[in-house]
Amino acid sequence: MSMMKAAVFIEPGRIELVDKPIPPVGPNDALVRITTTTICGTDVHILKGEYPVARGLTVGHEPVGIIEKLGSNVQGYQEGQRVIAGAICPSFSSYASQDGYPAQDGGCSCHGYKPMGGWRFGNSIDGTQAEYVLVPDAQGNLAPVPDGLSDEQVLMCPDIMSTGFAGAEAANIRIGDVVAVFAQGPIGLCATAGAKLRGASCIIVVDGVEQRLEIARKMGADITLNFNQVDVVAEILRLTGGRGVDASIEALGLQSTFENALRVLKPGGTLSSLGVYSSDLTIPLGAFHAGLGDNKIVTSLCPGGKERMRRLINVVASGRIDLSPLVTHEYALDDIVAAYDLFAHQRDGVLKVAIKPF
Amino acid sequence: MSMMKAAVFIEPGRIELVDKPIPPVGPNDALVRITTTTICGTDVHILKGEYPVARGLTVGHEPVGIIEKLGSNVQGYQEGQRVIAGAICPSFSSYASQDGYPAQDGGCSCHGYKPMGGWRFGNSIDGTQAEYVLVPDAQGNLAPVPDGLSDEQVLMCPDIMSTGFAGAEAANIRIGDVVAVFAQGPIGLCATAGAKLRGASCIIVVDGVEQRLEIARKMGADITLNFNQVDVVAEILRLTGGRGVDASIEALGLQSTFENALRVLKPGGTLSSLGVYSSDLTIPLGAFHAGLGDNKIVTSLCPGGKERMRRLINVVASGRIDLSPLVTHEYALDDIVAAYDLFAHQRDGVLKVAIKPF
Amino acid sequence: MSMMKAAVFIEPGRIELVDKPIPPVGPNDALVRITTTTICGTDVHILKGEYPVARGLTVGHEPVGIIEKLGSNVQGYQEGQRVIAGAICPSFSSYASQDGYPAQDGGCSCHGYKPMGGWRFGNSIDGTQAEYVLVPDAQGNLAPVPDGLSDEQVLMCPDIMSTGFAGAEAANIRIGDVVAVFAQGPIGLCATAGAKLRGASCIIVVDGVEQRLEIARKMGADITLNFNQVDVVAEILRLTGGRGVDASIEALGLQSTFENALRVLKPGGTLSSLGVYSSDLTIPLGAFHAGLGDNKIVTSLCPGGKERMRRLINVVASGRIDLSPLVTHEYALDDIVAAYDLFAHQRDGVLKVAIKPF
Amino acid sequence: MSMMKAAVFIEPGRIELVDKPIPPVGPNDALVRITTTTICGTDVHILKGEYPVARGLTVGHEPVGIIEKLGSNVQGYQEGQRVIAGAICPSFSSYASQDGYPAQDGGCSCHGYKPMGGWRFGNSIDGTQAEYVLVPDAQGNLAPVPDGLSDEQVLMCPDIMSTGFAGAEAANIRIGDVVAVFAQGPIGLCATAGAKLRGASCIIVVDGVEQRLEIARKMGADITLNFNQVDVVAEILRLTGGRGVDASIEALGLQSTFENALRVLKPGGTLSSLGVYSSDLTIPLGAFHAGLGDNKIVTSLCPGGKERMRRLINVVASGRIDLSPLVTHEYALDDIVAAYDLFAHQRDGVLKVAIKPF
């Protein structure tokens, strides 16, 4: 049996590189040799033990690579073809998928739904921070990458870009909308880019790091606010003449960003939430207009599947968006522990790290 | 100047019948002689001083009556015609209205929005618990009542029916959905009826009063749960095989009903909130799937306007719904203080009270 | 190799019962022993040679039966379980499916779409008018039938009910809408039932057969018009006070019904088309308001998949709809040629025929 | 009574400048002194007698100007303020408006709808090619213009930009869509810009004039096709790998463009039609997939109202779009007959003509 290197969760505080067998390929699977992957904020939660996964599980959920071997039922692809797959890899045959919620894929059981059930890489099955990854339900999840695009150009598609755009899509942005985006980490930056793609005429972004606010301008932000320097709620209300924004996007996962996103919203507006929260949330009565403001709060988990990936790749290929400024560092897989250390401590202006197994 | 009787807010704890001048009719107004009106839960909040209105304001927001006098610019109606108007009487020319949120009508200012701004009767202008009411922006708000329908048959259209149906509409119910409705007061009962009208195949309703659960069955409930007798969250999850409901409607305005409505929801499901809350709300982390469940929380204020009223009247006229079981008591306007006393204390199985000025 | 009886297309004008091998079961398939199936109008088009299929193909696309054998990858079902599958059996992993159009499933190719590609039974693979049928992509297509329901009660779910309801769903019906349905064959009757389920307050139906108009009343029609007796366009405009209907549903596939459906439509209204047309269509300039009427023309192919079937079965189980009046005749599979003769000539008041292989 | 100059329809073939009284200002009106207006293709239809209007009617429907006098009921504006109003000036109090179709405004009658009823300027009331225009229902229709923007920058908002964007909006474009736009006159160019604003990743445009295709590239077109040089249907299918486009926009009003827009559409795709047709249309059976392709054909009339105008002005102000290349010529109102002559014959590369009364 051939072996490969893989970054696995050992125990809280420890993700380490180990040797593991290369998995066998079932009829609906594809084995992909990873050429580039990355580390996500969620992986840091796993590292710290804040989000529990099985000990020994390979972590990571953002694959760019080459098809090494295709399952016997997977058609229309070739071994040797370069592909990505979404961070969320649903079985599209499930009840939840057919109901419109593939990311909440409940598998084949009568239950129908499993919260975040479509997120399998580095959660319920071995992930992508390894030399090889097994892509389940490959027929629905393998997305070919055109020759003209580099790994780095499509590295954000599986998660960051799909999630950020989903925040803009769920916000139901219309042409001419004013949109506020709270937090400009990688996902918030993609939400900013997504809001521009949907036709917002004014995008106001909030963060505390000037470097991120600068990149935000490149992604489409019209106005940048540093929460260390201004009362962002008061400032956004002032900028909108007291009207509030049509939509706000929360891209961090804190009570303060959630609450501010609600406070700046016009009656009738939509709060689109992308953050992963770690405690109960409070909805302030006044900002919620006592429940009578025709407001909406919507949450989105990263959409996956080959059609979603195809669309995101096309956006990159069209030049509508350039996410290369987000890849600030590169590490070999062998040095992934150092990469985690950099990323977890947000040192050196890191946004995203490219990990190269080979 | 002619005078009329009107129930006005005197001070917290006191709503009394007083004499007031019949108001002059501006070019865009209509003066309507009230033949039937009713008392709403919101009026009780006003009575108790929990929702502040100006002292001396005539209360009430559900008019059925006869056009006494039309403003010079109001066309297509006749004096003597029987009409209703919505509890929410927007100026449809406002920014908020044109943006799709007439109930959040901000008037003509540059502000654009005012939370609940479309609610004027008994809130920002004199209301309907009087012999006469002045309907503003009458061209957009007067809805003719066909001869074949009694006052009582259309008495719920202005508020209860429009609100309850809005809860079902905002829940985005699809054919075959399982829907849970929390609280079966008048609005919850109408939400139940609305869920049936939208094609839900199973409606589970929750209340603590058996009489209300009985009426709920007539409105379309398939399963009734008394929260005094069962753990409703556990029971709804059991009834749905662990799947949860597609949509839940909150029709009361308490933390417990809001929270339960979230706890029974499938990933991807919608919580449609109708209640008027009186304190901050807590979103439990687990029920919210940490923000990753593709869930939606939507709030609705009673839709108004003559087109909405026309549609609701048509539903009544078609026999699709019969809300007459909801009108449990009748009082003369002269006895409105007694009617408030009954309604505020929810005595004698009261659901809705018809008030007759003449 | 075991053999089975199957009704196959021989040549235009001839569908005959022949012996065929029972097919082998691949890893993603299920073999279902048919207990009840039926004949669809489309099958008559095939019989007449108007819709081409391969000679020797087993026809029929509406299966009710028992799982005889499950493929090795199909999970969560048991052999011996009673199931249905949709007339349209998409591979939910395709681009078209993930894009929201599973019925236009293009398979795994780079093409992405194939018009009607999800319709496989009796079109591109062997169908259901046989002792056994092989269900492809069984994980996404097998829908369990609860014990309490008869075969006849769920026999309409795979096609007629799913199609008719889709016509109502695509018409974007809102509470209080006036809806016209043109033609009250089995699909039109289900469209009528669907319009009622979505909250239409007035449903006007048109046909030339009084028996069908009578059944339409049971399905929810408020007003029935016999086109042999009245000018239906003039009458519908009269009934709506010149306003026109909010939505019209075409359920036959002729120029005349298509055109009338457009002529009765209000500006802003939606024409939802279900018919299978056999020649070019003409859009009259006036009825189309020269392209400036904010009108919509939408077409729908029968939605399939286990989640759709689950929902339809639940509607039946809830008692919201009873389609048993539609099954007017029963034949053994051995007598299917006679059944086709009756159905093709629409003799004896036939609506739908139950076919029993065993 | 003061007099003004106005371009009026005399008889087919003749639009001339005449003297007319400046109209009196009713309580809900505003009198606007026109500083810039333009000529639309529809005006040419009027000139030729192809679209009938009353003799003596002032033509034109695109106003930029200064409020000269406000009606007594119009609030929140000042005389002297610079404004625009939409080409479509609905009474937002009508049934059609409240139903979501203000452009099909039926006024106050029981009828409810009038096709194109919201188009009043130069159609049912005096228009904008004059020194002054009376804006009806001014409260809902006057849109202030910020100081920083020139007349020319907002001149397209009332009609061309609102219409073109509506074509993209109605096409239901999603991020990553491939969109084809047929005809690149002023409306088609704005549809191209609108498709880009909604997130299309590839916009293919078709015209026969190279100059227009060049401007199209500035508006966001990725691929331009000259129908004199290529078989556009075959080429678009080739460019999309046989898949077809997600949405196509028809922006001319001919059978050929309508038909081609359908022929290039994927199953499930939307044909968004903006053209004004002058004869019946034919839907080819094959391109329509016999009615089974899950396709949609939607038509849009230019959205009006102050909120729509506010949003369009904001898009201009944001720099997201620059329509100044569309204004190719300028004429004094005194020379409007010459301007019509140039525009009607499409000489000298004309796209849009600015008309200056003062």
PDB file of N, CA, C and O in Angstrom, chain D residues 42-87:
ATOM      1  N   THR D  42     -38.844  55.684 -29.714  1.00  0.00           N
ATOM      2  CA  THR D  42     -40.302  55.705 -29.681  1.00  0.00           C
ATOM      3  C   THR D  42     -40.840  56.994 -30.275  1.00  0.00           C
ATOM      4  O   THR D  42     -41.890  56.996 -30.942  1.00  0.00           O
ATOM      5  N   ASP D  43     -40.140  58.096 -30.037  1.00  0.00           N
ATOM      6  CA  ASP D  43     -40.578  59.371 -30.623  1.00  0.00           C
ATOM      7  C   ASP D  43     -40.562  59.305 -32.150  1.00  0.00           C
ATOM      8  O   ASP D  43     -41.392  59.932 -32.813  1.00  0.00           O
ATOM      9  N   VAL D  44     -39.619  58.565 -32.678  1.00  0.00           N
ATOM     10  CA  VAL D  44     -39.550  58.423 -34.138  1.00  0.00           C
ATOM     11  C   VAL D  44     -40.752  57.615 -34.638  1.00  0.00           C
ATOM     12  O   VAL D  44     -41.334  57.935 -35.678  1.00  0.00           O
ATOM     13  N   HIS D  45     -41.132  56.599 -33.870  1.00  0.00           N
ATOM     14  CA  HIS D  45     -42.359  55.867 -34.226  1.00  0.00           C
ATOM     15  C   HIS D  45     -43.566  56.814 -34.224  1.00  0.00           C
ATOM     16  O   HIS D  45     -44.439  56.728 -35.084  1.00  0.00           O
ATOM     17  N   ILE D  46     -43.599  57.704 -33.242  1.00  0.00           N
ATOM     18  CA  ILE D  46     -44.692  58.681 -33.177  1.00  0.00           C
ATOM     19  C   ILE D  46     -44.638  59.605 -34.396  1.00  0.00           C
ATOM     20  O   ILE D  46     -45.649  59.835 -35.062  1.00  0.00           O
ATOM     21  N   LEU D  47     -43.451  60.102 -34.679  1.00  0.00           N
ATOM     22  CA  LEU D  47     -43.276  60.986 -35.844  1.00  0.00           C
ATOM     23  C   LEU D  47     -43.807  60.335 -37.125  1.00  0.00           C
ATOM     24  O   LEU D  47     -44.531  60.956 -37.910  1.00  0.00           O
ATOM     25  N   LYS D  48     -43.482  59.071 -37.292  1.00  0.00           N
ATOM     26  CA  LYS D  48     -43.881  58.364 -38.517  1.00  0.00           C
ATOM     27  C   LYS D  48     -45.357  57.953 -38.503  1.00  0.00           C
ATOM     28  O   LYS D  48     -45.861  57.416 -39.495  1.00  0.00           O
ATOM     29  N   GLY D  49     -46.010  58.176 -37.390  1.00  0.00           N
ATOM     30  CA  GLY D  49     -47.411  57.783 -37.301  1.00  0.00           C
ATOM     31  C   GLY D  49     -47.590  56.298 -36.986  1.00  0.00           C
ATOM     32  O   GLY D  49     -48.702  55.778 -37.011  1.00  0.00           O
ATOM     33  N   GLU D  50     -46.486  55.614 -36.658  1.00  0.00           N
ATOM     34  CA  GLU D  50     -46.587  54.178 -36.360  1.00  0.00           C
ATOM     35  C   GLU D  50     -47.140  53.929 -34.960  1.00  0.00           C
ATOM     36  O   GLU D  50     -47.706  52.876 -34.684  1.00  0.00           O
ATOM     37  N   TYR D  51     -46.918  54.875 -34.087  1.00  0.00           N
ATOM     38  CA  TYR D  51     -47.510  54.798 -32.748  1.00  0.00           C
ATOM     39  C   TYR D  51     -48.390  56.028 -32.598  1.00  0.00           C
ATOM     40  O   TYR D  51     -47.901  57.154 -32.642  1.00  0.00           O
ATOM     41  N   PRO D  52     -49.691  55.827 -32.442  1.00  0.00           N
ATOM     42  CA  PRO D  52     -50.607  56.969 -32.490  1.00  0.00           C
ATOM     43  C   PRO D  52     -50.657  57.759 -31.177  1.00  0.00           C
ATOM     44  O   PRO D  52     -50.776  57.179 -30.101  1.00  0.00           O
ATOM     45  N   VAL D  53     -50.537  59.080 -31.303  1.00  0.00           N
ATOM     46  CA  VAL D  53     -50.820  59.959 -30.156  1.00  0.00           C
ATOM     47  C   VAL D  53     -51.736  61.085 -30.660  1.00  0.00           C
ATOM     48  O   VAL D  53     -51.897  61.277 -31.868  1.00  0.00           O
ATOM     49  N   ALA D  54     -52.300  61.810 -29.715  1.00  0.00           N
ATOM     50  CA  ALA D  54     -53.227  62.891 -30.090  1.00  0.00           C
ATOM     51  C   ALA D  54     -52.487  63.993 -30.842  1.00  0.00           C
ATOM     52  O   ALA D  54     -51.353  64.352 -30.486  1.00  0.00           O
ATOM     53  N   ARG D  55     -53.115  64.541 -31.848  1.00  0.00           N
ATOM     54  CA  ARG D  55     -52.524  65.669 -32.558  1.00  0.00           C
ATOM     55  C   ARG D  55     -52.439  66.857 -31.610  1.00  0.00           C
ATOM     56  O   ARG D  55     -53.365  67.117 -30.844  1.00  0.00           O
ATOM     57  N   GLY D  56     -51.324  67.524 -31.656  1.00  0.00           N
ATOM     58  CA  GLY D  56     -51.134  68.665 -30.769  1.00  0.00           C
ATOM     59  C   GLY D  56     -50.450  68.320 -29.453  1.00  0.00           C
ATOM     60  O   GLY D  56     -50.098  69.203 -28.677  1.00  0.00           O
ATOM     61  N   LEU D  57     -50.254  67.035 -29.224  1.00  0.00           N
ATOM     62  CA  LEU D  57     -49.583  66.609 -27.985  1.00  0.00           C
ATOM     63  C   LEU D  57     -48.096  66.953 -28.055  1.00  0.00           C
ATOM     64  O   LEU D  57     -47.436  66.733 -29.068  1.00  0.00           O
ATOM     65  N   THR D  58     -47.578  67.480 -26.955  1.00  0.00           N
ATOM     66  CA  THR D  58     -46.130  67.674 -26.847  1.00  0.00           C
ATOM     67  C   THR D  58     -45.469  66.321 -26.673  1.00  0.00           C
ATOM     68  O   THR D  58     -45.901  65.528 -25.827  1.00  0.00           O
ATOM     69  N   VAL D  59     -44.446  66.050 -27.441  1.00  0.00           N
ATOM     70  CA  VAL D  59     -43.786  64.746 -27.391  1.00  0.00           C
ATOM     71  C   VAL D  59     -42.567  64.785 -26.463  1.00  0.00           C
ATOM     72  O   VAL D  59     -42.196  65.842 -25.948  1.00  0.00           O
ATOM     73  N   GLY D  60     -41.931  63.624 -26.285  1.00  0.00           N
ATOM     74  CA  GLY D  60     -40.726  63.528 -25.462  1.00  0.00           C
ATOM     75  C   GLY D  60     -41.025  63.045 -24.049  1.00  0.00           C
ATOM     76  O   GLY D  60     -42.064  63.401 -23.477  1.00  0.00           O
ATOM     77  N   HIS D  61     -40.115  62.253 -23.482  1.00  0.00           N
ATOM     78  CA  HIS D  61     -40.398  61.673 -22.157  1.00  0.00           C
ATOM     79  C   HIS D  61     -39.146  61.543 -21.283  1.00  0.00           C
ATOM     80  O   HIS D  61     -39.122  60.721 -20.384  1.00  0.00           O
ATOM     81  N   GLU D  62     -38.141  62.375 -21.541  1.00  0.00           N
ATOM     82  CA  GLU D  62     -36.916  62.255 -20.747  1.00  0.00           C
ATOM     83  C   GLU D  62     -36.515  63.622 -20.198  1.00  0.00           C
ATOM     84  O   GLU D  62     -35.777  64.363 -20.843  1.00  0.00           O
ATOM     85  N   PRO D  63     -36.998  63.963 -19.011  1.00  0.00           N
ATOM     86  CA  PRO D  63     -36.785  65.312 -18.493  1.00  0.00           C
ATOM     87  C   PRO D  63     -35.595  65.465 -17.536  1.00  0.00           C
ATOM     88  O   PRO D  63     -35.439  64.684 -16.600  1.00  0.00           O
ATOM     89  N   VAL D  64     -34.768  66.456 -17.803  1.00  0.00           N
ATOM     90  CA  VAL D  64     -33.829  66.977 -16.799  1.00  0.00           C
ATOM     91  C   VAL D  64     -34.148  68.460 -16.693  1.00  0.00           C
ATOM     92  O   VAL D  64     -34.235  69.148 -17.723  1.00  0.00           O
ATOM     93  N   GLY D  65     -34.321  68.969 -15.483  1.00  0.00           N
ATOM     94  CA  GLY D  65     -34.672  70.372 -15.382  1.00  0.00           C
ATOM     95  C   GLY D  65     -34.687  70.901 -13.953  1.00  0.00           C
ATOM     96  O   GLY D  65     -34.164  70.272 -13.029  1.00  0.00           O
ATOM     97  N   ILE D  66     -35.295  72.069 -13.812  1.00  0.00           N
ATOM     98  CA  ILE D  66     -35.335  72.794 -12.539  1.00  0.00           C
ATOM     99  C   ILE D  66     -36.803  72.942 -12.124  1.00  0.00           C
ATOM    100  O   ILE D  66     -37.644  73.300 -12.946  1.00  0.00           O
ATOM    101  N   ILE D  67     -37.071  72.654 -10.850  1.00  0.00           N
ATOM    102  CA  ILE D  67     -38.447  72.829 -10.382  1.00  0.00           C
ATOM    103  C   ILE D  67     -38.807  74.309 -10.436  1.00  0.00           C
ATOM    104  O   ILE D  67     -38.173  75.145  -9.789  1.00  0.00           O
ATOM    105  N   GLU D  68     -39.820  74.608 -11.225  1.00  0.00           N
ATOM    106  CA  GLU D  68     -40.282  76.004 -11.364  1.00  0.00           C
ATOM    107  C   GLU D  68     -41.368  76.285 -10.326  1.00  0.00           C
ATOM    108  O   GLU D  68     -41.383  77.330  -9.701  1.00  0.00           O
ATOM    109  N   LYS D  69     -42.254  75.321 -10.141  1.00  0.00           N
ATOM    110  CA  LYS D  69     -43.367  75.534  -9.208  1.00  0.00           C
ATOM    111  C   LYS D  69     -43.848  74.184  -8.692  1.00  0.00           C
ATOM    112  O   LYS D  69     -44.002  73.225  -9.464  1.00  0.00           O
ATOM    113  N   LEU D  70     -44.089  74.128  -7.381  1.00  0.00           N
ATOM    114  CA  LEU D  70     -44.547  72.883  -6.754  1.00  0.00           C
ATOM    115  C   LEU D  70     -46.019  72.975  -6.404  1.00  0.00           C
ATOM    116  O   LEU D  70     -46.491  74.015  -5.925  1.00  0.00           O
ATOM    117  N   GLY D  71     -46.777  71.888  -6.618  1.00  0.00           N
ATOM    118  CA  GLY D  71     -48.162  71.817  -6.180  1.00  0.00           C
ATOM    119  C   GLY D  71     -48.238  71.878  -4.658  1.00  0.00           C
ATOM    120  O   GLY D  71     -47.270  71.570  -3.952  1.00  0.00           O
ATOM    121  N   SER D  72     -49.399  72.284  -4.171  1.00  0.00           N
ATOM    122  CA  SER D  72     -49.542  72.571  -2.734  1.00  0.00           C
ATOM    123  C   SER D  72     -49.341  71.330  -1.864  1.00  0.00           C
ATOM    124  O   SER D  72     -48.989  71.452  -0.693  1.00  0.00           O
ATOM    125  N   ASN D  73     -49.552  70.143  -2.407  1.00  0.00           N
ATOM    126  CA  ASN D  73     -49.411  68.920  -1.605  1.00  0.00           C
ATOM    127  C   ASN D  73     -48.052  68.241  -1.732  1.00  0.00           C
ATOM    128  O   ASN D  73     -47.841  67.192  -1.120  1.00  0.00           O
ATOM    129  N   VAL D  74     -47.191  68.808  -2.541  1.00  0.00           N
ATOM    130  CA  VAL D  74     -45.912  68.139  -2.789  1.00  0.00           C
ATOM    131  C   VAL D  74     -44.883  68.630  -1.781  1.00  0.00           C
ATOM    132  O   VAL D  74     -44.605  69.831  -1.716  1.00  0.00           O
ATOM    133  N   GLN D  75     -44.346  67.708  -1.017  1.00  0.00           N
ATOM    134  CA  GLN D  75     -43.489  68.086   0.104  1.00  0.00           C
ATOM    135  C   GLN D  75     -42.085  67.526  -0.022  1.00  0.00           C
ATOM    136  O   GLN D  75     -41.875  66.467  -0.591  1.00  0.00           O
ATOM    137  N   GLY D  76     -41.137  68.252   0.576  1.00  0.00           N
ATOM    138  CA  GLY D  76     -39.769  67.753   0.639  1.00  0.00           C
ATOM    139  C   GLY D  76     -38.902  68.196  -0.537  1.00  0.00           C
ATOM    140  O   GLY D  76     -37.753  67.753  -0.650  1.00  0.00           O
ATOM    141  N   TYR D  77     -39.429  69.031  -1.399  1.00  0.00           N
ATOM    142  CA  TYR D  77     -38.661  69.585  -2.515  1.00  0.00           C
ATOM    143  C   TYR D  77     -38.673  71.104  -2.405  1.00  0.00           C
ATOM    144  O   TYR D  77     -39.512  71.678  -1.702  1.00  0.00           O
ATOM    145  N   GLN D  78     -37.776  71.740  -3.149  1.00  0.00           N
ATOM    146  CA  GLN D  78     -37.763  73.201  -3.194  1.00  0.00           C
ATOM    147  C   GLN D  78     -37.818  73.666  -4.640  1.00  0.00           C
ATOM    148  O   GLN D  78     -37.225  73.029  -5.524  1.00  0.00           O
ATOM    149  N   GLU D  79     -38.489  74.756  -4.860  1.00  0.00           N
ATOM    150  CA  GLU D  79     -38.436  75.377  -6.170  1.00  0.00           C
ATOM    151  C   GLU D  79     -36.998  75.823  -6.416  1.00  0.00           C
ATOM    152  O   GLU D  79     -36.323  76.293  -5.514  1.00  0.00           O
ATOM    153  N   GLY D  80     -36.529  75.621  -7.640  1.00  0.00           N
ATOM    154  CA  GLY D  80     -35.136  75.917  -7.961  1.00  0.00           C
ATOM    155  C   GLY D  80     -34.241  74.693  -7.910  1.00  0.00           C
ATOM    156  O   GLY D  80     -33.088  74.731  -8.342  1.00  0.00           O
ATOM    157  N   GLN D  81     -34.783  73.594  -7.373  1.00  0.00           N
ATOM    158  CA  GLN D  81     -34.000  72.363  -7.233  1.00  0.00           C
ATOM    159  C   GLN D  81     -33.911  71.655  -8.588  1.00  0.00           C
ATOM    160  O   GLN D  81     -34.868  71.618  -9.345  1.00  0.00           O
ATOM    161  N   ARG D  82     -32.755  71.065  -8.869  1.00  0.00           N
ATOM    162  CA  ARG D  82     -32.596  70.340 -10.127  1.00  0.00           C
ATOM    163  C   ARG D  82     -33.075  68.911  -9.942  1.00  0.00           C
ATOM    164  O   ARG D  82     -32.720  68.256  -8.961  1.00  0.00           O
ATOM    165  N   VAL D  83     -33.832  68.439 -10.893  1.00  0.00           N
ATOM    166  CA  VAL D  83     -34.449  67.105 -10.773  1.00  0.00           C
ATOM    167  C   VAL D  83     -34.502  66.404 -12.133  1.00  0.00           C
ATOM    168  O   VAL D  83     -34.358  67.020 -13.175  1.00  0.00           O
ATOM    169  N   ILE D  84     -34.744  65.116 -12.065  1.00  0.00           N
ATOM    170  CA  ILE D  84     -35.211  64.371 -13.227  1.00  0.00           C
ATOM    171  C   ILE D  84     -36.518  63.678 -12.825  1.00  0.00           C
ATOM    172  O   ILE D  84     -36.898  63.682 -11.648  1.00  0.00           O
ATOM    173  N   ALA D  85     -37.189  63.094 -13.795  1.00  0.00           N
ATOM    174  CA  ALA D  85     -38.330  62.211 -13.524  1.00  0.00           C
ATOM    175  C   ALA D  85     -38.245  61.087 -14.534  1.00  0.00           C
ATOM    176  O   ALA D  85     -37.683  61.260 -15.636  1.00  0.00           O
ATOM    177  N   GLY D  86     -38.755  59.939 -14.179  1.00  0.00           N
ATOM    178  CA  GLY D  86     -38.717  58.810 -15.092  1.00  0.00           C
ATOM    179  C   GLY D  86     -39.578  59.034 -16.324  1.00  0.00           C
ATOM    180  O   GLY D  86     -40.573  59.777 -16.274  1.00  0.00           O
ATOM    181  N   ALA D  87     -39.229  58.389 -17.429  1.00  0.00           N
ATOM    182  CA  ALA D  87     -40.069  58.412 -18.620  1.00  0.00           C
ATOM    183  C   ALA D  87     -41.451  57.866 -18.278  1.00  0.00           C
ATOM    184  O   ALA D  87     -42.465  58.309 -18.819  1.00  0.00           O
TER     185      ALA D  87
END
